[in-house]
Coordinates of C-alpha atoms in Angstrom, one line a residue:
M20 CA -203.2 -69.8 6.1
V21 CA -201.7 -72.1 8.6
V22 CA -197.5 -70.9 8.1
K23 CA -194.3 -73.6 8.9
E24 CA -194.3 -71.5 12.2
D25 CA -197.7 -72.3 13.4
Y26 CA -197.7 -76.0 12.6
A27 CA -194.1 -75.7 14.7
K28 CA -196.1 -75.3 17.2
I29 CA -199.2 -77.6 16.8
I30 CA -197.1 -80.1 16.5
K31 CA -194.7 -79.1 20.2
N32 CA -198.4 -79.3 21.8
K33 CA -199.5 -82.5 20.6
I34 CA -196.1 -84.3 21.3
S35 CA -194.0 -85.1 25.0
I36 CA -190.3 -83.9 24.4
V37 CA -189.3 -85.9 26.8
D38 CA -190.7 -89.1 25.4
Q39 CA -189.1 -89.0 22.2
I40 CA -185.5 -87.8 23.6
G41 CA -186.2 -90.8 25.9
K42 CA -185.7 -92.8 22.7
D43 CA -182.4 -92.1 22.1
V44 CA -181.8 -91.2 26.3
K45 CA -181.4 -92.5 29.6
L46 CA -183.5 -90.2 30.9
S47 CA -184.4 -89.7 35.0
R48 CA -186.7 -87.3 36.6
S49 CA -184.4 -84.8 38.9
G50 CA -187.0 -81.8 40.3
D51 CA -188.9 -80.3 37.2
N52 CA -186.4 -81.9 34.8
F53 CA -185.2 -84.8 33.5
K54 CA -181.4 -85.5 33.5
G55 CA -179.5 -88.2 30.8
L56 CA -176.2 -88.7 29.4
C57 CA -175.5 -86.3 26.3
P58 CA -176.3 -88.1 22.8
F59 CA -173.9 -85.3 21.3
H60 CA -170.4 -86.0 23.1
N61 CA -169.1 -88.5 25.3
E62 CA -169.6 -88.1 29.2
K63 CA -169.8 -90.3 32.4
T64 CA -171.2 -87.8 34.2
P65 CA -175.1 -86.4 33.0
S66 CA -175.0 -82.9 32.0
F67 CA -177.8 -83.3 29.5
V68 CA -181.5 -82.0 30.8
V69 CA -184.7 -82.0 29.3
N70 CA -187.8 -80.0 30.5
E71 CA -191.1 -81.4 29.6
T72 CA -192.5 -77.8 30.7
K73 CA -191.0 -75.6 28.3
G74 CA -190.5 -78.1 25.7
T75 CA -186.2 -77.6 25.7
F76 CA -183.5 -79.4 26.1
K77 CA -179.6 -78.1 26.9
C78 CA -176.6 -79.7 27.4
F79 CA -174.5 -78.2 29.9
G80 CA -171.4 -80.0 28.9
C81 CA -171.3 -79.2 24.8
G82 CA -173.6 -76.3 24.9
K83 CA -175.9 -78.0 22.7
G84 CA -180.1 -76.6 23.4
G85 CA -182.9 -75.5 21.5
D86 CA -186.9 -77.5 21.1
I87 CA -187.5 -81.1 19.6
F88 CA -186.9 -79.9 16.1
S89 CA -183.7 -78.6 16.8
Y90 CA -182.9 -82.2 18.4
L91 CA -183.5 -83.7 15.4
I92 CA -181.7 -81.9 12.9
E93 CA -178.8 -81.8 15.3
K94 CA -179.3 -85.8 16.0
M95 CA -180.0 -87.0 12.4
G96 CA -179.1 -85.0 10.9
I97 CA -181.5 -83.6 8.7
S98 CA -183.0 -80.3 7.7
F99 CA -185.9 -78.6 9.7
K100 CA -188.6 -79.2 6.5
E101 CA -187.7 -83.2 7.0
A102 CA -188.3 -83.1 10.7
L103 CA -191.9 -81.2 10.5
E104 CA -192.2 -83.4 8.3
L105 CA -191.2 -86.5 10.5
L106 CA -192.4 -85.2 13.6
A107 CA -195.8 -84.1 11.6
T108 CA -196.9 -88.0 10.5
Q109 CA -196.2 -89.2 14.1
T110 CA -198.7 -86.8 15.5
G111 CA -200.8 -86.7 12.4
V112 CA -200.6 -83.0 11.6
K113 CA -201.8 -82.6 7.7
L114 CA -199.6 -80.3 6.1
D115 CA -199.9 -78.0 3.4
N116 CA -198.0 -78.7 0.8
K117 CA -198.0 -75.5 -0.9
I118 CA -196.6 -74.7 2.6
L119 CA -193.7 -76.9 2.4
E120 CA -193.2 -76.1 -0.8
K121 CA -192.0 -72.3 0.0
F122 CA -190.2 -74.2 2.5
S123 CA -188.2 -75.8 0.3
K124 CA -187.2 -72.5 -1.8
N125 CA -185.9 -70.8 1.2
N126 CA -184.0 -73.7 2.4
A127 CA -182.1 -73.5 -1.0
S128 CA -181.5 -69.9 -0.5
Y129 CA -180.3 -70.0 2.6
K130 CA -177.5 -72.5 1.3
E131 CA -177.1 -70.9 -1.7
Y132 CA -176.2 -67.2 0.2
F133 CA -174.0 -69.0 2.8
E134 CA -171.7 -70.9 0.4
I135 CA -171.3 -67.3 -1.3
M136 CA -170.9 -65.7 1.7
N137 CA -168.1 -68.2 2.5
M138 CA -166.5 -67.9 -0.9
I139 CA -166.3 -64.3 -0.2
A140 CA -164.2 -65.5 3.3
E141 CA -162.1 -67.1 1.6
F142 CA -160.8 -64.6 -0.5
Y143 CA -160.6 -61.9 1.7
H144 CA -159.4 -64.1 4.0
Q145 CA -156.3 -65.5 1.2
N146 CA -156.0 -61.3 0.8
L147 CA -154.5 -60.6 4.0
K148 CA -152.6 -63.7 4.5
N149 CA -151.3 -63.1 1.4
R150 CA -150.0 -59.2 2.4
L151 CA -148.7 -60.2 5.0
K152 CA -145.9 -62.0 3.5
V153 CA -145.0 -59.0 2.2
K154 CA -145.2 -56.6 5.0
P155 CA -147.4 -56.3 7.8
L156 CA -150.4 -54.6 8.3
S157 CA -149.6 -51.4 11.2
F158 CA -153.0 -51.7 12.9
L159 CA -152.5 -55.4 13.6
S160 CA -149.3 -54.9 14.9
E161 CA -150.9 -52.0 16.7
K162 CA -153.6 -54.3 18.0
K163 CA -151.4 -56.7 19.0
I164 CA -153.0 -59.2 16.5
E165 CA -150.9 -62.1 15.1
L166 CA -150.9 -64.6 12.3
E167 CA -153.2 -67.2 15.0
Q168 CA -155.4 -64.7 15.6
V169 CA -155.7 -64.0 12.0
L170 CA -156.2 -67.7 11.3
K171 CA -159.0 -68.0 13.6
F172 CA -160.9 -65.8 13.4
H173 CA -160.4 -66.0 9.2
L174 CA -159.8 -62.4 8.9
G175 CA -159.3 -60.6 6.3
L176 CA -158.3 -57.7 3.6
S177 CA -161.2 -56.1 0.8
T178 CA -159.1 -54.8 -2.1
N179 CA -161.8 -53.8 -4.3
F180 CA -164.8 -55.2 -5.9
Q181 CA -164.0 -55.7 -9.7
D182 CA -161.1 -58.6 -7.7
L183 CA -164.1 -59.9 -5.5
E184 CA -166.7 -60.1 -8.5
G185 CA -163.7 -61.6 -11.1
Y186 CA -162.9 -64.6 -8.4
L187 CA -166.7 -65.4 -7.7
S188 CA -166.7 -65.3 -11.2
N189 CA -164.7 -67.4 -11.9
K190 CA -165.8 -69.7 -8.8
G191 CA -169.3 -69.8 -11.5
V192 CA -171.1 -67.2 -9.2
E193 CA -173.3 -65.4 -11.2
A194 CA -173.1 -60.9 -10.4
H195 CA -177.3 -60.2 -10.2
K196 CA -177.3 -62.6 -7.5
L197 CA -174.9 -60.8 -4.8
E198 CA -177.3 -58.4 -5.6
K199 CA -180.5 -60.6 -5.4
F200 CA -179.1 -61.7 -1.4
G201 CA -178.8 -57.9 -0.6
I202 CA -174.5 -58.3 -0.4
I203 CA -174.4 -55.3 -2.8
K204 CA -176.0 -52.3 -4.0
L205 CA -176.2 -50.5 -6.6
N206 CA -175.5 -46.3 -5.9
K207 CA -177.7 -43.5 -7.8
F208 CA -176.2 -44.0 -11.1
G209 CA -176.8 -47.6 -11.7
K210 CA -173.5 -49.0 -10.6
K211 CA -172.4 -51.7 -8.0
Y212 CA -171.5 -50.1 -4.3
D213 CA -168.8 -52.2 -2.5
M214 CA -168.5 -50.3 0.9
F215 CA -166.1 -52.7 2.0
N216 CA -163.2 -51.0 -0.3
K217 CA -159.3 -51.0 1.7
R218 CA -160.7 -52.4 4.6
L219 CA -159.8 -55.0 7.6
M220 CA -162.6 -57.8 7.0
F221 CA -164.3 -59.9 10.3
P222 CA -166.7 -62.1 9.2
I223 CA -169.3 -62.4 11.2
K224 CA -170.7 -66.4 11.8
D225 CA -173.8 -67.9 13.2
N226 CA -173.9 -70.6 16.1
F227 CA -173.5 -73.1 13.4
S228 CA -170.2 -71.5 11.9
R229 CA -171.8 -70.5 9.0
V230 CA -170.3 -66.8 7.4
I231 CA -173.7 -64.2 7.8
A232 CA -172.0 -61.2 7.1
F233 CA -168.8 -58.8 7.5
G234 CA -167.5 -56.3 9.5
G235 CA -164.9 -53.8 8.1
R236 CA -162.6 -51.2 9.5
T237 CA -160.9 -49.0 7.6
L238 CA -157.2 -48.7 6.8
N239 CA -156.3 -45.3 5.8
E240 CA -159.1 -43.4 7.8
D241 CA -161.5 -42.9 5.0
G242 CA -165.2 -43.3 5.8
P243 CA -166.4 -44.3 9.2
K244 CA -163.8 -46.6 11.0
Y245 CA -166.5 -49.5 11.1
I246 CA -169.1 -50.5 9.1
N247 CA -171.0 -54.2 9.1
S248 CA -173.0 -55.5 6.5
W249 CA -176.3 -54.3 4.8
E250 CA -179.1 -56.4 7.1
N251 CA -180.9 -58.9 4.7
E252 CA -183.2 -61.5 5.4
F253 CA -180.3 -63.8 6.6
F254 CA -178.7 -61.6 8.6
K255 CA -180.6 -59.1 11.0
K256 CA -177.4 -57.4 13.6
R257 CA -180.0 -57.8 16.6
L258 CA -180.1 -61.6 16.2
S259 CA -176.1 -62.3 15.9
L260 CA -173.2 -61.6 18.0
Y261 CA -169.8 -61.7 17.2
N262 CA -167.7 -65.0 17.6
I263 CA -170.5 -66.7 18.8
N264 CA -169.7 -69.7 17.2
N265 CA -167.3 -70.0 19.2
L266 CA -169.4 -70.5 22.6
K267 CA -169.0 -74.0 22.5
N268 CA -168.0 -76.2 25.7
T269 CA -168.0 -73.3 28.1
V270 CA -169.6 -75.4 31.1
G271 CA -168.1 -73.5 34.2
D272 CA -166.5 -70.6 32.5
N273 CA -166.5 -67.1 32.2
V274 CA -168.6 -66.1 29.2
F275 CA -168.0 -61.4 28.2
V276 CA -169.6 -59.4 26.0
V277 CA -167.6 -56.5 25.2
E278 CA -168.1 -53.7 22.2
G279 CA -166.0 -54.8 19.5
Y280 CA -164.0 -57.0 17.3
T281 CA -160.9 -56.6 18.8
D282 CA -162.0 -56.8 22.4
V283 CA -162.9 -60.3 21.6
I284 CA -159.8 -61.4 19.9
A285 CA -157.9 -59.9 22.7
M286 CA -160.3 -61.8 25.2
D287 CA -159.4 -65.0 23.5
K288 CA -155.8 -64.5 23.4
R289 CA -155.8 -64.5 26.9
G290 CA -158.4 -67.7 26.9
L291 CA -161.2 -65.8 27.8
K292 CA -164.6 -66.7 26.0
A293 CA -165.8 -63.3 24.5
V294 CA -168.8 -61.9 22.1
A295 CA -169.1 -58.2 20.8
P296 CA -172.5 -56.6 18.8
L297 CA -172.5 -55.6 15.9
G298 CA -171.9 -51.7 16.3
T299 CA -175.8 -51.4 17.8
A300 CA -176.8 -51.1 21.4
L301 CA -177.1 -54.7 23.0
S302 CA -180.1 -56.0 22.3
V303 CA -182.4 -58.3 24.7
D304 CA -182.5 -61.2 21.8
Q305 CA -178.8 -60.6 21.9
L306 CA -178.6 -61.3 26.0
N307 CA -181.1 -64.7 24.9
L308 CA -178.2 -65.9 22.6
V309 CA -175.9 -65.6 24.7
W310 CA -177.4 -67.1 28.6
R311 CA -177.7 -70.2 25.6
Y312 CA -173.9 -70.6 26.8
S313 CA -173.7 -69.1 30.8
A314 CA -176.6 -68.4 33.3
E315 CA -174.4 -65.1 34.1
P316 CA -172.6 -63.3 31.5
I317 CA -170.3 -60.7 32.4
I318 CA -170.9 -57.2 30.6
F319 CA -167.5 -55.8 30.0
F320 CA -167.5 -52.4 28.5
D321 CA -165.4 -50.0 27.5
G322 CA -164.6 -47.6 31.0
D323 CA -165.8 -43.8 28.9
H324 CA -168.8 -42.0 29.6
A325 CA -170.4 -44.1 26.6
G326 CA -169.5 -47.4 27.7
I327 CA -171.4 -46.2 31.1
E328 CA -174.2 -45.6 29.3
A329 CA -174.0 -49.5 27.5
S330 CA -174.0 -50.4 30.8
S331 CA -176.8 -49.1 32.0
R332 CA -179.0 -49.7 29.1
A333 CA -178.2 -53.3 29.8
V334 CA -179.8 -53.2 32.5
D335 CA -182.7 -51.7 31.8
I336 CA -183.5 -53.7 29.2
S337 CA -181.8 -57.2 31.0
L338 CA -184.5 -56.0 34.0
P339 CA -187.8 -58.3 32.5
E340 CA -185.6 -61.3 31.8
I341 CA -183.9 -61.7 34.6
N342 CA -184.7 -64.9 36.7
S343 CA -182.6 -67.4 39.0
E344 CA -181.5 -69.3 36.3
K345 CA -180.4 -66.3 34.3
T346 CA -178.8 -63.0 35.2
L347 CA -175.6 -60.4 34.1
G348 CA -172.5 -60.2 35.8
F349 CA -170.8 -56.7 35.6
I350 CA -167.1 -55.2 34.8
F351 CA -166.7 -51.0 35.1
A352 CA -163.0 -51.1 33.7
G353 CA -163.0 -46.8 34.2
N354 CA -160.2 -44.5 33.3
N355 CA -161.4 -45.0 29.7
L356 CA -159.9 -47.5 28.8
D357 CA -161.3 -50.6 27.2
P358 CA -160.7 -54.7 27.4
E359 CA -157.9 -54.4 24.3
Q360 CA -156.3 -51.8 25.7
I361 CA -156.3 -53.4 29.4
I362 CA -155.3 -56.9 28.1
N363 CA -152.8 -55.8 25.3
S364 CA -150.7 -53.2 28.2
N365 CA -147.7 -54.7 29.8
S366 CA -149.4 -55.4 33.3
N367 CA -152.6 -57.5 31.2
E368 CA -152.5 -60.5 33.6
S369 CA -152.6 -58.7 37.1
K370 CA -155.2 -56.1 35.7
I371 CA -157.4 -58.9 34.4
S372 CA -156.8 -60.6 37.0
N373 CA -158.0 -57.4 39.9
L374 CA -160.9 -57.0 37.7
L375 CA -162.5 -60.2 37.7
K376 CA -162.2 -60.5 41.6
E377 CA -164.0 -56.8 41.2
K378 CA -166.9 -58.4 39.6
K379 CA -170.4 -56.2 40.9
N380 CA -173.4 -59.0 40.5
Y381 CA -176.3 -57.6 39.0
L382 CA -177.7 -55.6 41.7
E383 CA -174.5 -54.3 43.1
A384 CA -174.3 -52.9 39.2
L385 CA -177.6 -51.5 39.2
Y386 CA -177.0 -49.9 42.3
F387 CA -173.8 -48.5 41.4
L388 CA -175.1 -47.2 37.8
E389 CA -177.8 -45.5 39.7
D390 CA -176.1 -44.2 42.5
K391 CA -174.5 -41.1 40.0
N392 CA -173.9 -38.3 42.3
K393 CA -172.2 -40.6 45.4
I394 CA -173.4 -37.6 47.5
K395 CA -175.4 -39.3 50.9
T396 CA -177.8 -36.7 51.4
P397 CA -180.9 -38.2 52.7
E398 CA -183.0 -36.2 50.4
R399 CA -180.8 -37.9 47.5
L400 CA -180.9 -41.2 49.0
L401 CA -184.5 -41.2 49.3
A402 CA -184.7 -40.1 45.6
L403 CA -181.8 -43.3 44.3
K404 CA -184.3 -45.7 46.7
K405 CA -187.1 -44.6 44.6
R406 CA -185.6 -44.6 41.8
L407 CA -184.5 -48.0 42.6
L408 CA -187.4 -49.5 43.3
N409 CA -189.6 -48.3 40.3
K410 CA -186.8 -50.3 38.2
I411 CA -187.0 -52.9 40.5
E412 CA -190.6 -53.1 39.8
F413 CA -190.2 -54.2 35.7
I414 CA -188.6 -58.2 36.8
K415 CA -191.1 -60.5 36.3
D416 CA -189.9 -63.1 38.3
N417 CA -191.9 -62.4 41.7
E418 CA -190.0 -64.0 44.3
L419 CA -186.6 -62.0 42.9
K420 CA -187.9 -59.0 42.5
R421 CA -189.3 -59.2 46.3
I422 CA -185.3 -59.7 47.2
Y423 CA -184.6 -57.1 45.7
K424 CA -186.8 -54.7 47.4
L425 CA -185.4 -56.0 50.4
F426 CA -181.7 -55.9 49.3
I427 CA -182.2 -52.3 48.2
K428 CA -184.6 -50.9 50.9
E429 CA -181.9 -52.3 54.0
K430 CA -178.8 -50.7 51.5
I431 CA -180.4 -46.9 51.7
D432 CA -181.6 -47.0 55.4
S433 CA -177.6 -48.4 55.8
E434 CA -176.7 -45.4 54.1
I435 CA -179.4 -42.8 56.4
K436 CA -178.0 -44.8 59.7
I437 CA -174.1 -44.0 58.2
G438 CA -175.4 -40.4 57.1
L439 CA -176.8 -39.4 60.5
Y440 CA -173.9 -40.3 62.0
K441 CA -171.5 -38.3 59.7
F442 CA -173.9 -35.1 59.7
K443 CA -175.4 -35.2 63.6
T444 CA -174.2 -31.6 64.9
T445 CA -176.7 -31.4 68.1
S446 CA -177.5 -33.9 71.1
E447 CA -181.0 -34.3 69.5
V448 CA -179.5 -35.8 66.9
V449 CA -177.2 -38.4 69.5
Q450 CA -181.3 -38.9 71.3
K451 CA -183.2 -39.1 68.8
E452 CA -180.9 -42.0 66.7
N453 CA -180.3 -43.7 69.9
Y454 CA -184.1 -44.4 70.4
F455 CA -184.4 -45.3 67.0
L456 CA -181.7 -47.9 67.4
E457 CA -183.3 -49.1 70.4
N458 CA -186.6 -49.7 69.5
N459 CA -186.1 -51.9 66.5
K460 CA -182.9 -53.0 68.4
K461 CA -184.4 -56.7 68.9
R462 CA -186.2 -57.1 65.7
R463 CA -183.4 -56.2 63.6
E464 CA -180.7 -58.0 65.3
N465 CA -182.6 -61.9 64.7
H466 CA -182.7 -60.8 61.5
F467 CA -178.9 -59.4 60.8
V468 CA -178.0 -62.9 62.8
L469 CA -179.6 -65.0 60.7
R470 CA -178.2 -63.0 57.6
R471 CA -175.1 -64.2 58.9
E472 CA -175.9 -67.5 59.8
R473 CA -176.5 -68.1 56.2
S474 CA -173.7 -66.2 54.9
I475 CA -171.5 -68.6 56.7
I476 CA -172.9 -71.3 56.0
G477 CA -173.6 -70.1 52.1
A478 CA -169.9 -69.7 51.8
M479 CA -168.7 -72.9 53.1
I480 CA -170.5 -74.5 50.3
N481 CA -169.6 -73.0 47.4
N482 CA -165.9 -72.4 48.6
F483 CA -164.2 -75.8 49.2
K484 CA -161.5 -74.4 49.9
L485 CA -162.8 -72.4 52.5
L486 CA -164.3 -75.4 54.1
Q487 CA -161.1 -77.3 54.4
S488 CA -159.3 -74.1 55.5
C489 CA -161.7 -73.3 58.4
D490 CA -163.4 -76.6 59.2
E491 CA -162.5 -76.2 62.9
A492 CA -163.6 -72.9 63.3
F493 CA -166.8 -73.4 61.7
A494 CA -167.5 -77.7 63.5
E495 CA -167.4 -74.5 66.7
I496 CA -168.8 -71.6 65.8
P497 CA -173.1 -71.6 67.6
I498 CA -175.2 -71.6 64.8
S499 CA -178.8 -70.4 66.6
N500 CA -181.4 -71.5 63.7
T501 CA -182.6 -74.6 63.9
D502 CA -182.6 -75.9 60.0
L503 CA -178.8 -74.2 59.2
S504 CA -176.9 -75.8 62.4
H505 CA -178.6 -79.3 61.6
L506 CA -177.1 -78.3 57.7
R507 CA -174.2 -77.5 59.4
N508 CA -173.6 -80.6 61.6
K509 CA -174.1 -82.0 58.4
I510 CA -172.1 -80.6 56.1
I511 CA -168.9 -81.4 59.2
D512 CA -170.3 -85.3 59.2
I513 CA -169.5 -85.2 55.2
I514 CA -166.7 -83.9 55.1
A515 CA -165.0 -85.5 58.1
S516 CA -166.2 -89.8 56.6
K517 CA -166.7 -88.9 52.5
E518 CA -163.9 -88.1 50.4
I519 CA -165.3 -85.0 49.1
A520 CA -162.8 -83.4 46.2
N521 CA -165.0 -79.7 45.7
S522 CA -168.0 -78.1 46.3
M523 CA -170.2 -80.1 43.4
Q524 CA -169.9 -83.0 45.4
L525 CA -170.7 -81.8 48.6
K526 CA -173.8 -79.9 47.2
K527 CA -175.2 -83.9 45.7
M528 CA -174.3 -85.7 49.0
L529 CA -176.6 -82.9 50.9
I530 CA -179.5 -83.1 47.8
E531 CA -179.3 -86.7 48.3
C532 CA -179.3 -86.5 52.5
G533 CA -182.4 -84.7 52.2
F534 CA -181.5 -81.2 52.6
S535 CA -183.1 -79.5 49.3
K536 CA -185.8 -77.9 51.2
I537 CA -183.8 -76.4 53.7
I538 CA -181.2 -75.1 50.9
K539 CA -184.1 -73.1 49.2
K540 CA -185.8 -71.7 52.8
H541 CA -182.8 -70.4 53.1
F542 CA -180.3 -69.6 50.0
V543 CA -181.7 -68.0 46.7
T544 CA -181.2 -71.2 44.4
S545 CA -183.6 -73.4 42.3
D546 CA -181.8 -76.9 42.2
C547 CA -179.2 -76.8 45.5
I548 CA -176.4 -76.4 42.7
K549 CA -176.2 -73.0 41.6
Y550 CA -176.6 -70.1 44.3
N551 CA -177.4 -66.3 43.6
F552 CA -176.3 -63.4 45.5
I553 CA -173.5 -65.3 47.1
E554 CA -170.7 -62.5 48.1
K555 CA -167.7 -62.3 46.4
Y556 CA -165.8 -64.7 49.2
A557 CA -168.0 -67.6 49.2
Q558 CA -167.2 -68.3 45.0
E559 CA -164.5 -70.7 43.6
N560 CA -162.4 -68.3 42.1
A561 CA -161.8 -65.6 45.2
D562 CA -158.4 -65.1 46.6
I563 CA -158.3 -67.3 49.6
N564 CA -156.3 -65.1 51.9
Y565 CA -159.4 -62.9 51.3
S566 CA -162.0 -65.5 51.8
Q567 CA -160.6 -66.7 55.0
K568 CA -160.0 -63.0 56.2
A569 CA -164.0 -62.1 55.6
I570 CA -165.3 -66.1 56.8
L571 CA -163.2 -64.9 60.7
E572 CA -164.0 -61.9 60.5
L573 CA -168.3 -63.1 60.5
I574 CA -167.4 -66.6 62.9
N575 CA -165.6 -63.9 65.2
L576 CA -169.2 -61.2 65.1
Q577 CA -170.8 -64.4 65.7
Q578 CA -169.2 -65.8 68.3
D579 CA -169.0 -62.4 70.5
W580 CA -173.3 -62.0 69.7
Y581 CA -173.9 -65.6 71.3
N582 CA -171.2 -64.5 73.9
K583 CA -172.8 -61.3 74.9
K584 CA -176.3 -62.8 74.8
N585 CA -175.1 -65.4 77.4
K586 CA -173.5 -62.9 79.8
N587 CA -177.0 -61.0 79.4
L588 CA -179.0 -64.3 79.9
S589 CA -177.2 -64.9 82.9
K590 CA -177.6 -62.1 84.7
N591 CA -181.1 -62.2 83.9
I592 CA -180.7 -65.7 85.5
Q593 CA -179.0 -64.1 89.0
K594 CA -182.2 -61.4 88.9
L595 CA -184.7 -63.9 89.5

């Protein structure tokens, strides 16, 4: 029998999402995608992208995205059933009335569930506000959660079930519906069981800001410290994230994944957007959820052993998922601290700033988490290399897998080289190392020069402040690669003749000038806008003094190499 999910697939295969959305939005091709002005918010520069192959749309301005059904539901304010019927009529797909009837009943159940959960949330919230008028709650004071956060996150206080049941009864909610929806359960004696007795309540909402469950923190140390609502047909922990409803208009912002509710609230106090899993290990479904809002969410778990293990598991489960369009960053707090403790400490501003500077990209985190013993003997380095390469095999994106393998091999080889110098005890070791270096010098030298030239130019493209402060040195530095030399010259030409205010404008100008092919050849980027695997000093938010120091060191190395090369060339000519 065909079910509603099958109908949706059949319809999506028969319809062009570009043609459908194109009825409302003027779309222009941009590489593999189509771009236009977002129909859901006012904007002057197109940030609304439609992908025909994937059958999806995404606005990088307001964060809205999904498939053709999501678009119609949002644009027309209709239900999924109505969107299904509308597109079925357009595509000539005949729908089974029995399936639609059942789906209508499910829709009604969802609507009723959300209404009841919203009433419960309001009851808890009023309880807490009334309590705070009389005396403060010690837990809130300890966590430095103020009234502003209580109101924003709609925090609440549970008392006893009888009070809640009476409140809902006055609202016309029959008790048996609470059992039907799995909001409460009966114990072995047939009595109603309320697990949220005397707890601080955290409403858990979906991305449409509807209350789907609750988390409760004990206030008298009776029972588990944190508990969540029972799972039911409306709420699955692995498909939900605390505070996902507030990840709107996140384009360009960092999005953090932390461990707990109070971590999220502490981050929000500092203007940082964060979500948290619900007392369980982070799942692939939850990562896919947060990837809708950020191409590189930052995992910021607790600094204890359990937090490190949780970060390690996040790497393991995400390996098959990462590609040039979605990855992860990592911050390791250390000292057994959690984000809430760091932010609420007296020196939080400097600590957070320093932690952000120390953020590791995905590859760095993979290496850091696997290199646990930190002892660099040849045997352990080779074992580390084998473990890392085995893990990298799980990456499905073949180009990314190739790059990761290259990075890991060069990193381990570099560690071995350092180890040879450190542990050498005889002239034989020195002779072997010199022999190795001599035989590999010419082959590797060109490779390192190319990497250095790419690093210099990549930094200038991505960090506009750095380009402005070092433009003269950048203009004079010798570039041996023909492609990169042309690219450098064009960058200098653009900033000298055009009014460019930031890196984004520079990147778009380079694309317009026909440099996309060269950029994609030498840098890891799919759209010539977002560059993957760029160094810390090349990032826009890097400290300018740190960036200047790093880039000038590279430029000096490049100049020294060029001078040495010319000197050797001169000697060879004299011999002739």
